Tab-separated table of C-alpha atoms and ligand atoms in Angstrom:
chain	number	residue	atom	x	y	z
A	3	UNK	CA	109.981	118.973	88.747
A	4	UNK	CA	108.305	116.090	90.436
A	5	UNK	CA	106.428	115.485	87.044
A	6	UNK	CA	105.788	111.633	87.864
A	7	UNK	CA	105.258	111.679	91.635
A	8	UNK	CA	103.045	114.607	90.688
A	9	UNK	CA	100.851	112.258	88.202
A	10	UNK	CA	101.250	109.227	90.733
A	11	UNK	CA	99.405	111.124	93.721
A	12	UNK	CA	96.861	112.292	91.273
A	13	UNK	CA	96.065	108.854	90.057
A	14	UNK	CA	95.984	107.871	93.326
A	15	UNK	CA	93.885	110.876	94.823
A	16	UNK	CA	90.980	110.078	91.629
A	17	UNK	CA	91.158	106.251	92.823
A	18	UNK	CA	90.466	106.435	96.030
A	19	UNK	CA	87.272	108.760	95.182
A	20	UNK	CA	85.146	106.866	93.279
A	21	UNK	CA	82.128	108.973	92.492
A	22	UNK	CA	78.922	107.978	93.715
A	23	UNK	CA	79.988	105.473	95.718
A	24	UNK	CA	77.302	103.330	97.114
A	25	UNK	CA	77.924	100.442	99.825
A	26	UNK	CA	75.978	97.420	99.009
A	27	UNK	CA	76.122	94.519	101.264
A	28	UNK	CA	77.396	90.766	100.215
A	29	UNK	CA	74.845	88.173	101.408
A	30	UNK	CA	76.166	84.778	99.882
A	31	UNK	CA	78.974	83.791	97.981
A	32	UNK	CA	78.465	80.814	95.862
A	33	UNK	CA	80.185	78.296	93.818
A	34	UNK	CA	78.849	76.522	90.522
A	35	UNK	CA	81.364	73.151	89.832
A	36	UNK	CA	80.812	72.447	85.757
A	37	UNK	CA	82.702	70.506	83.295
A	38	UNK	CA	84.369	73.408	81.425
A	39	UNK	CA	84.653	76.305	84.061
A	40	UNK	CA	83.620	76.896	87.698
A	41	UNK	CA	80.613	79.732	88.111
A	42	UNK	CA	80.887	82.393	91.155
A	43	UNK	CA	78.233	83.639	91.953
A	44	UNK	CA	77.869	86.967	94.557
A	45	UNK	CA	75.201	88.085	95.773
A	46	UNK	CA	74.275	91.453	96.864
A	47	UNK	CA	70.970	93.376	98.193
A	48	UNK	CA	71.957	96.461	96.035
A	49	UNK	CA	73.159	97.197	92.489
A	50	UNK	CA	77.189	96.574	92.610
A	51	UNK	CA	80.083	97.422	90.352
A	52	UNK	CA	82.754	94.851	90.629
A	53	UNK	CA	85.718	94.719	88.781
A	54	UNK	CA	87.455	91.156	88.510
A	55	UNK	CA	91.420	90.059	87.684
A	56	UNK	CA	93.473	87.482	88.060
A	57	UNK	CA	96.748	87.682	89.920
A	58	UNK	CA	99.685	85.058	89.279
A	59	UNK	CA	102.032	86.039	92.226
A	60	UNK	CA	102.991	85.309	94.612
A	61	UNK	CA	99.962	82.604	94.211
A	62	UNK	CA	97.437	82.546	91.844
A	63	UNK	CA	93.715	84.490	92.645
A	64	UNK	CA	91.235	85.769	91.486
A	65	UNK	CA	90.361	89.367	92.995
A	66	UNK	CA	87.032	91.483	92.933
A	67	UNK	CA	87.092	94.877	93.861
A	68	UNK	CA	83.627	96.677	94.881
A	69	UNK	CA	83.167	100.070	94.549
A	70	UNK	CA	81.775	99.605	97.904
A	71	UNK	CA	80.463	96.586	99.702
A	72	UNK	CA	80.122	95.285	103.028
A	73	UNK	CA	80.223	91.929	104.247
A	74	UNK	CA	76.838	90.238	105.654
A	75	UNK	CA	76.865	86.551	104.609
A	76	UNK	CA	75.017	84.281	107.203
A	77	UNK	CA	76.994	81.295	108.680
A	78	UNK	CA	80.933	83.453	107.249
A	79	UNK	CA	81.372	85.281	110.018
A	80	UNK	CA	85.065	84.864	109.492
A	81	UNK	CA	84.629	86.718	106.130
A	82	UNK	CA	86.373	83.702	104.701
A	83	UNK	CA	84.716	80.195	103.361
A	84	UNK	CA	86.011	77.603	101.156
A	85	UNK	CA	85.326	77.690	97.384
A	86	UNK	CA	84.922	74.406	94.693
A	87	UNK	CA	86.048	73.627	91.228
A	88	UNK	CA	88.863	75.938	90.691
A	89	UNK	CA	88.444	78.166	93.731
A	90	UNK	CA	90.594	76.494	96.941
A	91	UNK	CA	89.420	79.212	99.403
A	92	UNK	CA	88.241	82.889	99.559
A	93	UNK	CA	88.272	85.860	101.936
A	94	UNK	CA	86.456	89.329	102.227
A	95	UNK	CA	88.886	92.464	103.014
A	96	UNK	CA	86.805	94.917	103.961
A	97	UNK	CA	89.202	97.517	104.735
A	98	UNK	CA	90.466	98.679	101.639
A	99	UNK	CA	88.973	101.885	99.785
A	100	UNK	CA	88.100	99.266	97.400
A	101	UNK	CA	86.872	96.246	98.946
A	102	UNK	CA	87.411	93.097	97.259
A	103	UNK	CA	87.247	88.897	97.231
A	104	UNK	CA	90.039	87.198	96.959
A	105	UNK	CA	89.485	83.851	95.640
A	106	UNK	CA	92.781	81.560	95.913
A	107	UNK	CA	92.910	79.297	93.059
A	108	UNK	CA	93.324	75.792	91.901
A	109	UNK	CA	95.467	75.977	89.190
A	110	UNK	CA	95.905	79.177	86.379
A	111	UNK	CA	92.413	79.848	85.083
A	112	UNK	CA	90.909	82.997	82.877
A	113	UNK	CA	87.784	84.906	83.467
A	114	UNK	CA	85.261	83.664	80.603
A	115	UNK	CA	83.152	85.683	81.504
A	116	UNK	CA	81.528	88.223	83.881
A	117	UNK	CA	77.581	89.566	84.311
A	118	UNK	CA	75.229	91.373	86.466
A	119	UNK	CA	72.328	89.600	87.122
A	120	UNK	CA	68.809	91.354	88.488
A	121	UNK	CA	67.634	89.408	91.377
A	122	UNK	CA	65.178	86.402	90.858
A	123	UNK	CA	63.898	84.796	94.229
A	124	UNK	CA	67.815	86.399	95.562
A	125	UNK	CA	69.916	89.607	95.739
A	126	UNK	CA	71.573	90.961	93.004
A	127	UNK	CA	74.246	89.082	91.358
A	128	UNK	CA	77.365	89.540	89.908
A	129	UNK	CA	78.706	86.279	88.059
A	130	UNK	CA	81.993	85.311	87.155
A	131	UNK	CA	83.027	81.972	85.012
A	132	UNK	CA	86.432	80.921	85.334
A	133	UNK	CA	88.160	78.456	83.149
A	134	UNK	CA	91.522	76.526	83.482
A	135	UNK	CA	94.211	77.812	81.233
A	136	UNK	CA	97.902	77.148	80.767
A	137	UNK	CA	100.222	78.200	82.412
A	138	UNK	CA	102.011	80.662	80.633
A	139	UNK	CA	98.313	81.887	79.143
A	140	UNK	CA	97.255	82.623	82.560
A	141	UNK	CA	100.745	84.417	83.413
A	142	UNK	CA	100.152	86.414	79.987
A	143	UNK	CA	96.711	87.698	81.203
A	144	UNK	CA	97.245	87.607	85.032
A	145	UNK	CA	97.815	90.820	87.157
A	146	UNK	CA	101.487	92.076	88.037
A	147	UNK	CA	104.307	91.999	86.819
A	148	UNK	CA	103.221	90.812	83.015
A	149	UNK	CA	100.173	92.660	82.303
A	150	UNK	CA	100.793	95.775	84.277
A	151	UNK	CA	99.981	98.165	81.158
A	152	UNK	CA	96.484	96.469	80.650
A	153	UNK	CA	95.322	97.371	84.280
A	154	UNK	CA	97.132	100.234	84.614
A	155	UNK	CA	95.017	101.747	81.458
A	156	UNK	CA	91.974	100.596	83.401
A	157	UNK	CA	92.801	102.421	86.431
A	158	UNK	CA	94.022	105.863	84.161
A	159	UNK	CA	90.792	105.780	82.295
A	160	UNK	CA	88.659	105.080	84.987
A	161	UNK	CA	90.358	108.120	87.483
A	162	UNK	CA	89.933	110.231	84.624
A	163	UNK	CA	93.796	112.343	85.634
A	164	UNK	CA	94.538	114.939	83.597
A	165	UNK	CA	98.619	114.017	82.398
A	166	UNK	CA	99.567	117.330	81.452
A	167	UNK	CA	102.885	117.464	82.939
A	168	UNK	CA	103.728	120.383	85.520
A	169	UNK	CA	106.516	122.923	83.902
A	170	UNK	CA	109.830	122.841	85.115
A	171	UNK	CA	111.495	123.491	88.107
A	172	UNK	CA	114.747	123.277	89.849
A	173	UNK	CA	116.677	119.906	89.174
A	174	UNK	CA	117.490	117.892	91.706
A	175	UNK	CA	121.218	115.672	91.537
A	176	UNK	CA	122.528	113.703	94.091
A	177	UNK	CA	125.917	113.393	93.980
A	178	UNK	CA	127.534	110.483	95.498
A	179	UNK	CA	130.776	109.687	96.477
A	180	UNK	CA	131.764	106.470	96.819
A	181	UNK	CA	133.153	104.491	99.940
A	182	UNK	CA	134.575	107.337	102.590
A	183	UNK	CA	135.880	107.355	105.887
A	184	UNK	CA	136.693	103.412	107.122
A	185	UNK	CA	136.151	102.238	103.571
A	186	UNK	CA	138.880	103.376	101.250
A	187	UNK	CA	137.246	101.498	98.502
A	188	UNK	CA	140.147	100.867	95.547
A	189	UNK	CA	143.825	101.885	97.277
A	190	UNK	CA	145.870	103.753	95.673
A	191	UNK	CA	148.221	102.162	93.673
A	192	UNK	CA	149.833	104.670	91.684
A	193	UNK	CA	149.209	108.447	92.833
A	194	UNK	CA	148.175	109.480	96.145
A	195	UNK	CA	144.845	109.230	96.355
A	196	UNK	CA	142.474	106.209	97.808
A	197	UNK	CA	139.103	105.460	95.668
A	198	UNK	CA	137.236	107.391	97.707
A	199	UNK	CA	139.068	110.341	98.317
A	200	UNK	CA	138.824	110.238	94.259
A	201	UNK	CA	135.386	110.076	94.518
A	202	UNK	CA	134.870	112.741	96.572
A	203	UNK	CA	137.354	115.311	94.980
A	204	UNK	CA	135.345	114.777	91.648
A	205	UNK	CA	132.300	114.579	93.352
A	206	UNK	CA	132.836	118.477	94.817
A	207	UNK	CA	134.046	119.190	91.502
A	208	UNK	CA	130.802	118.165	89.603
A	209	UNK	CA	128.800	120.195	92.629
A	210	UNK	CA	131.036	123.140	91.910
A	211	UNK	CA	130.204	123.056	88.464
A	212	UNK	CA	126.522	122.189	88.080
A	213	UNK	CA	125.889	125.063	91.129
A	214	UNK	CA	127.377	127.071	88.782
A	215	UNK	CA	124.387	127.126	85.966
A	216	UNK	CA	122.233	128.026	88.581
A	217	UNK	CA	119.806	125.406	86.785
A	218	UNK	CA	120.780	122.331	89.545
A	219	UNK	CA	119.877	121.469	93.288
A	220	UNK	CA	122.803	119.168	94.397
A	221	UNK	CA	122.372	117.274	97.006
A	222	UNK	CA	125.654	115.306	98.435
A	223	UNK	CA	125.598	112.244	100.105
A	224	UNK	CA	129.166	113.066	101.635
A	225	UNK	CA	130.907	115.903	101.086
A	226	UNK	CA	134.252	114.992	103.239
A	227	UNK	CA	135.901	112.064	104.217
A	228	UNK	CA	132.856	109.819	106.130
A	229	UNK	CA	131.567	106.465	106.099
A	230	UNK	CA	128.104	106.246	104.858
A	231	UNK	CA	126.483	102.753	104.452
A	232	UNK	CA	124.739	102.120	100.902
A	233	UNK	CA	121.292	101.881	102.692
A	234	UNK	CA	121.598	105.791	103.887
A	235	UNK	CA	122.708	106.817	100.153
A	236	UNK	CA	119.573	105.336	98.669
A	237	UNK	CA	117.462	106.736	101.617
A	238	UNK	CA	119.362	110.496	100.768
A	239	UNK	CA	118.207	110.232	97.430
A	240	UNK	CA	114.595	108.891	98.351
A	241	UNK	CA	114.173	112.009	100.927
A	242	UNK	CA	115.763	114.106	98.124
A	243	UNK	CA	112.626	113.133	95.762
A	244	UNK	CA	115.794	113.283	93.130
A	245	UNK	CA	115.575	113.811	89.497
A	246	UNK	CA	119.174	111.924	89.098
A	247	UNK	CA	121.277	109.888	90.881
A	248	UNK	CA	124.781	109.647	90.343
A	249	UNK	CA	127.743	107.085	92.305
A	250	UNK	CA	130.832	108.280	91.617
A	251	UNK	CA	133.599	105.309	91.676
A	252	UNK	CA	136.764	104.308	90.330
A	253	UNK	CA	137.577	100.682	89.356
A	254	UNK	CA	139.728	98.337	90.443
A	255	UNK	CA	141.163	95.150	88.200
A	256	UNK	CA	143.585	93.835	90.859
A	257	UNK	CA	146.650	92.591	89.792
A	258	UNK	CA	146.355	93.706	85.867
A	259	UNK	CA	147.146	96.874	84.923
A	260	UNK	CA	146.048	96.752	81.448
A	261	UNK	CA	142.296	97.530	82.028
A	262	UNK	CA	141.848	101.217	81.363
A	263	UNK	CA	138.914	103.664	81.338
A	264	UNK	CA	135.437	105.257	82.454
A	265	UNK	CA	132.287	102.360	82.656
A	266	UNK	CA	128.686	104.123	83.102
A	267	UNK	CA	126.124	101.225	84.752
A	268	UNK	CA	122.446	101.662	85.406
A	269	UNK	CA	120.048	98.880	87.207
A	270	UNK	CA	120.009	95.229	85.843
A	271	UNK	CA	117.072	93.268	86.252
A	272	UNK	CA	117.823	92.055	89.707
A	273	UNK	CA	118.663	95.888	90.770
A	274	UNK	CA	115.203	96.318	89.905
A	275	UNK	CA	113.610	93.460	92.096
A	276	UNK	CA	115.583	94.790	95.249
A	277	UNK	CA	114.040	97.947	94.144
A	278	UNK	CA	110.540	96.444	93.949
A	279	UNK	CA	111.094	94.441	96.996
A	280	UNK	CA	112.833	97.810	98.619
A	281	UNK	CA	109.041	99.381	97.611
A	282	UNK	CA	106.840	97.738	99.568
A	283	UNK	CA	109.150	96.629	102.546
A	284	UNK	CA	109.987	100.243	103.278
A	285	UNK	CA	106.446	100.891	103.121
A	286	UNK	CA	106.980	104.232	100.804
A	287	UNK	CA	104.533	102.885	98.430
A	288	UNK	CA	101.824	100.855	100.521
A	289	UNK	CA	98.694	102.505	101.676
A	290	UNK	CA	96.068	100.679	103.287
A	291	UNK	CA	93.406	103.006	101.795
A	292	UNK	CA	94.087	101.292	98.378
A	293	UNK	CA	94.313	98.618	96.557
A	294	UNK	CA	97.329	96.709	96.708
A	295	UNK	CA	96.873	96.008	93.140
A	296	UNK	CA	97.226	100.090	92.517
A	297	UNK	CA	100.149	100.144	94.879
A	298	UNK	CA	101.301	97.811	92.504
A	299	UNK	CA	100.457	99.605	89.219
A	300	UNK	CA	102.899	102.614	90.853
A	301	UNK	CA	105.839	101.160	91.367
A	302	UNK	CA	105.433	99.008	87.765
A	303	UNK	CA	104.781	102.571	86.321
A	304	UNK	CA	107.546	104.129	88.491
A	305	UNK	CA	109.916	101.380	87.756
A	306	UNK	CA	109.588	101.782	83.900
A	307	UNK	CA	110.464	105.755	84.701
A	308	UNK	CA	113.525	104.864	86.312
A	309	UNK	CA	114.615	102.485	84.406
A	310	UNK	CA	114.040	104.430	80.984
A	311	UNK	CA	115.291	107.413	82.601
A	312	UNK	CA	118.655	106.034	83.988
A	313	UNK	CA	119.481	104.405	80.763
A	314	UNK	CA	119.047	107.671	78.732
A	315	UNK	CA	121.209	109.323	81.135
A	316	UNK	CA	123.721	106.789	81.305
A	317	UNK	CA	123.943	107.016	77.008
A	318	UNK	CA	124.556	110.712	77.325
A	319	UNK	CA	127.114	110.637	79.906
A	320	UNK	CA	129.115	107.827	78.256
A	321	UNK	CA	128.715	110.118	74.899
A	322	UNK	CA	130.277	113.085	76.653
A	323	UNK	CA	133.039	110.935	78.757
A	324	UNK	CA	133.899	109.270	75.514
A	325	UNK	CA	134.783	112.651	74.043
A	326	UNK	CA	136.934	113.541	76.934
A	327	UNK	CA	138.488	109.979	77.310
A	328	UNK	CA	138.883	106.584	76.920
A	329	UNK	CA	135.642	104.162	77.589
A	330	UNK	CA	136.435	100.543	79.307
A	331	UNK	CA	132.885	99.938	77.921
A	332	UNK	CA	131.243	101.837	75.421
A	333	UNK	CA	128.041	99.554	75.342
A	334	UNK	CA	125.345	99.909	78.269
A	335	UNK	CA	125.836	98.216	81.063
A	336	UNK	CA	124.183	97.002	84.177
A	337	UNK	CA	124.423	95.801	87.507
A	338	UNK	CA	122.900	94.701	90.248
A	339	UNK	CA	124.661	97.940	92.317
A	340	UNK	CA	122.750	98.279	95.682
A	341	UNK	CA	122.774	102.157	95.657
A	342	UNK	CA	120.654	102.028	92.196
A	343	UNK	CA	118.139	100.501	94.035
A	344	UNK	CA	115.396	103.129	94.845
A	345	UNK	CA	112.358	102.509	93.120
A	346	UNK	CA	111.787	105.880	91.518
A	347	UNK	CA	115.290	107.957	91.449
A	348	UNK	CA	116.503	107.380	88.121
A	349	UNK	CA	120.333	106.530	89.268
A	350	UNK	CA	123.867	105.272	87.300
A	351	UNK	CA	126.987	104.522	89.077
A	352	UNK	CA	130.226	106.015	86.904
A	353	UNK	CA	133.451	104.422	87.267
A	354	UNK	CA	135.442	106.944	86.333
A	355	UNK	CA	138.315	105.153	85.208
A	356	UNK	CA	140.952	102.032	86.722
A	357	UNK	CA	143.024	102.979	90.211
A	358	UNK	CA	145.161	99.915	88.430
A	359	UNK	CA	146.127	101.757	85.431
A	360	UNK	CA	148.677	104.101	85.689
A	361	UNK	CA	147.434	106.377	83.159
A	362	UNK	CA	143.856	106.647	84.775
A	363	UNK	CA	145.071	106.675	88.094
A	364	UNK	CA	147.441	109.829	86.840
A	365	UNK	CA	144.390	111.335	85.386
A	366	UNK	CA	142.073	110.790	88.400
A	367	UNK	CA	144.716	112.659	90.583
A	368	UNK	CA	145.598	115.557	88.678
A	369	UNK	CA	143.200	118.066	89.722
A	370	UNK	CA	142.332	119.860	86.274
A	371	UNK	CA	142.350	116.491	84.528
A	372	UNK	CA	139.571	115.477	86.903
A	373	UNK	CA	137.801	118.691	86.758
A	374	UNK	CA	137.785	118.027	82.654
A	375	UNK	CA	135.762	114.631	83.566
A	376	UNK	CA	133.701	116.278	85.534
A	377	UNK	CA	132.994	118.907	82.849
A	378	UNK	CA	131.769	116.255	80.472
A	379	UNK	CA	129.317	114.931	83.399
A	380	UNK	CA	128.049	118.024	83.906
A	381	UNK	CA	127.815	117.965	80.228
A	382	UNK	CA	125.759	114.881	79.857
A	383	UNK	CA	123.121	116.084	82.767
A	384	UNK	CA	122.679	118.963	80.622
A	385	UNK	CA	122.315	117.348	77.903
A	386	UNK	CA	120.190	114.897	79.709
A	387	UNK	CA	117.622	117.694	81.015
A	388	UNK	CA	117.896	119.792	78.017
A	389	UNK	CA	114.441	119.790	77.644
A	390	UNK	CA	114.078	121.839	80.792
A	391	UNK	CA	116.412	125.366	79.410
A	392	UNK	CA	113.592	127.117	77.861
A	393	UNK	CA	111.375	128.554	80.074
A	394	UNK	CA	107.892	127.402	79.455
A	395	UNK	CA	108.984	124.056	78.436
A	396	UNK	CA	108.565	120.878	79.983
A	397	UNK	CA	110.760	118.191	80.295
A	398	UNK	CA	108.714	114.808	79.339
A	399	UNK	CA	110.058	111.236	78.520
A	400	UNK	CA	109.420	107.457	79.620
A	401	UNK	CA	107.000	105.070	81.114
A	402	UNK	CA	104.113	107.653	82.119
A	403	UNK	CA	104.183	109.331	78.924
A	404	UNK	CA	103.005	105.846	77.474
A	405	UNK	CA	100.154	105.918	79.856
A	406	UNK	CA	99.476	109.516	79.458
A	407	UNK	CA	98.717	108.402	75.366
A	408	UNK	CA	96.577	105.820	76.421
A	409	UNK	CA	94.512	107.251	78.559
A	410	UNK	CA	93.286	110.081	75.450
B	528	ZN	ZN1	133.902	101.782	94.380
């Protein structure tokens, strides 16, 4: 039930295949320094399409992208020269599917405009005007992350994919224990139990029970009493490909016992830059043979997924939880949690109550009390992939489905 990954490989498969793909070569590169805007000028012996953008991060640029285009200026054998006007320097990078200029700039600036020229005396010519623009008008109209949708429309209607999502499959849950083996996590105040031998006892439990419907794949990250670091949950998941992610914790308010009940948390914003950063440093999501700009688009697109996906999940379990219990917070909340930091599993961490309290900490021990909270979890995945019981249905929500509309 890989429905996005399925879509993202598809996009990418159409991208990288441009049809009728014809390498022209890239004789000059010049620069045109005027009062309101700076003119580029590129000059090819063949017909090219180009495709032009401005990026604002990490520094600002302009990028072309060819179809297809080689590099054969006189005098640049470097593939790199330095620009005027607005444009500090530029390079050629020849090796993507797409090749493309780069053209560092200035200051923020806006294409004006953009033409194909026929060749007079020259090659042919593709011209691009840039003007200087505010700030915060060239971050509204500038690449990744503000404008992701814009582009990523571009790319979807120029690949041409087909959206219709793939019916489903088998689920796939991680379940995740917290702490284990030299990490207690929370001790046990009242009861026997440490946090994580809490964690895992529910965490079998929930197994038991979602193996039972027959509907689930669980996947554990521990299933007895062993250390595993945060980095090798998130990789578990990643290697899963899961559909949900879900830490299994209990809190902790020190000295005060007063603080009782379950808290559900999905990604805050900074979650979500580790996951970005987690993206591209782990290399799951950067391939040469595109476009960093489309590596780019994907993780935006797979980002919005996740995030839309882990916060409808984290509403239905803290509906079903709140039926069986008291809620410490009843209103979503987030954190910066480093095991909700893959870029695509949609993933919430559940604190399942306080080891400080006596009354949760009596409820987390008692075997059939715990199996009850585990009940409404397995509840609120149902609910969650509801969409999935009928057979012939497809389960269908978030980001994608926005691009999916657009792209008709
Ligand atoms: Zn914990």
């Amino acid at each position: 039930m890989r429905v996005f990954a399925a879509m993202v490989l598809a996009l990418i498969a159409a991208f990288a295949a441009p049809a009728g793909a014809q390498a022209s070569e890239i004789t000059a590169v010049r620069f045109g320094e005027h009062a309101s805007h700076t003119r580029i000028v590129i000059e090819t012996r063949a017909p090219v399409r180009a495709r032009a953008h401005t990026l604002s991060e990490p520094a600002a640029r302009l990028v072309v992208s060819f179809e297809d285009a080689a590099w054969s200026v006189d005098g640049l054998p470097d593939r790199a020269g330095i620009g005027a006007g607005l444009v500090g320097v530029f390079r050629f990078d020849g090796a993507a599917s797409h090749p493309r200029l780069v053209f560092t700039l200035t200051g923020p600036a806006s294409i004006s405009q953009q033409m194909n020229l026929d060749p007079a005396g020259g090659g042919y010519r593709t011209v691009i005007d840039i003007e200087p623009v505010s700030a915060s008008a060239f971050a509204s109209v500038s690449g990744f992350p503000q404008s992701a949708a814009t582009l990523t429309e571009l790319v979807v209607r120029e690949a041409g994919v087909d959206f219709t999502p793939q019916a489903c499959e088998r689920i796939r849950v991680v379940i995740d224990p917290g702490h284990g083996g030299r990490d207690p996590g929370a001790l046990a105040r009242f009861g026997g139990m440490h946090e994580a031998g809490i964690a895992l006892a529910a965490g079998l439990q929930l197994r038991d029970i979602l193996n039972e419907t027959g509907r689930y794949e669980v996947i554990m990250t521990r299933d007895r009493d062993v250390y595993v670091s945060l980095e090798d949950r998130v990789r578990i998941a990643r290697q899963a490909r899961a559909d949900l992610f879900i830490s299994l914790h209990a809190d902790s308010a020190g000295d005060n016992t007063g603080p009782r009940g379950a808290t559900v948390y999905s990604m805050n914003a900074r979650a979500e830059s580790r996951a970005r950063s987690r993206a591209f440093s782990e290399g799951d999501w950067v391939d040469v043979s595109r476009p960093e700009e489309v590596s780019r688009i994907l993780v935006e697109m797979s980002l919005s997924n996740k995030r839309s996906q882990s916060e409808l999940f984290a509403e239905s379990l803290r509906t079903e939880i709140g039926r069986a219990g008291p809620l410490w917070r009843s209103t979503p909340m987030e954190a910066n949690y480093a095991v909700l930091t893959d870029a695509e599993t949609p993933a919430v961490l559940f604190e399942m109550g306080f080891m400080t309290n006596r009354e949760d900490a009596r409820r987390l021990n008692d075997v059939r009390e715990r199996r009850r909270l585990m009940q409404s979890a397995a509840a609120a995945i149902e609910s969650h992939f509801s969409g999935c019981r009928a057979p012939g249905r497809t389960y269908w929500a978030g980001g994608p489905a926005t691009a999916s509309a657009s792209a008709r």
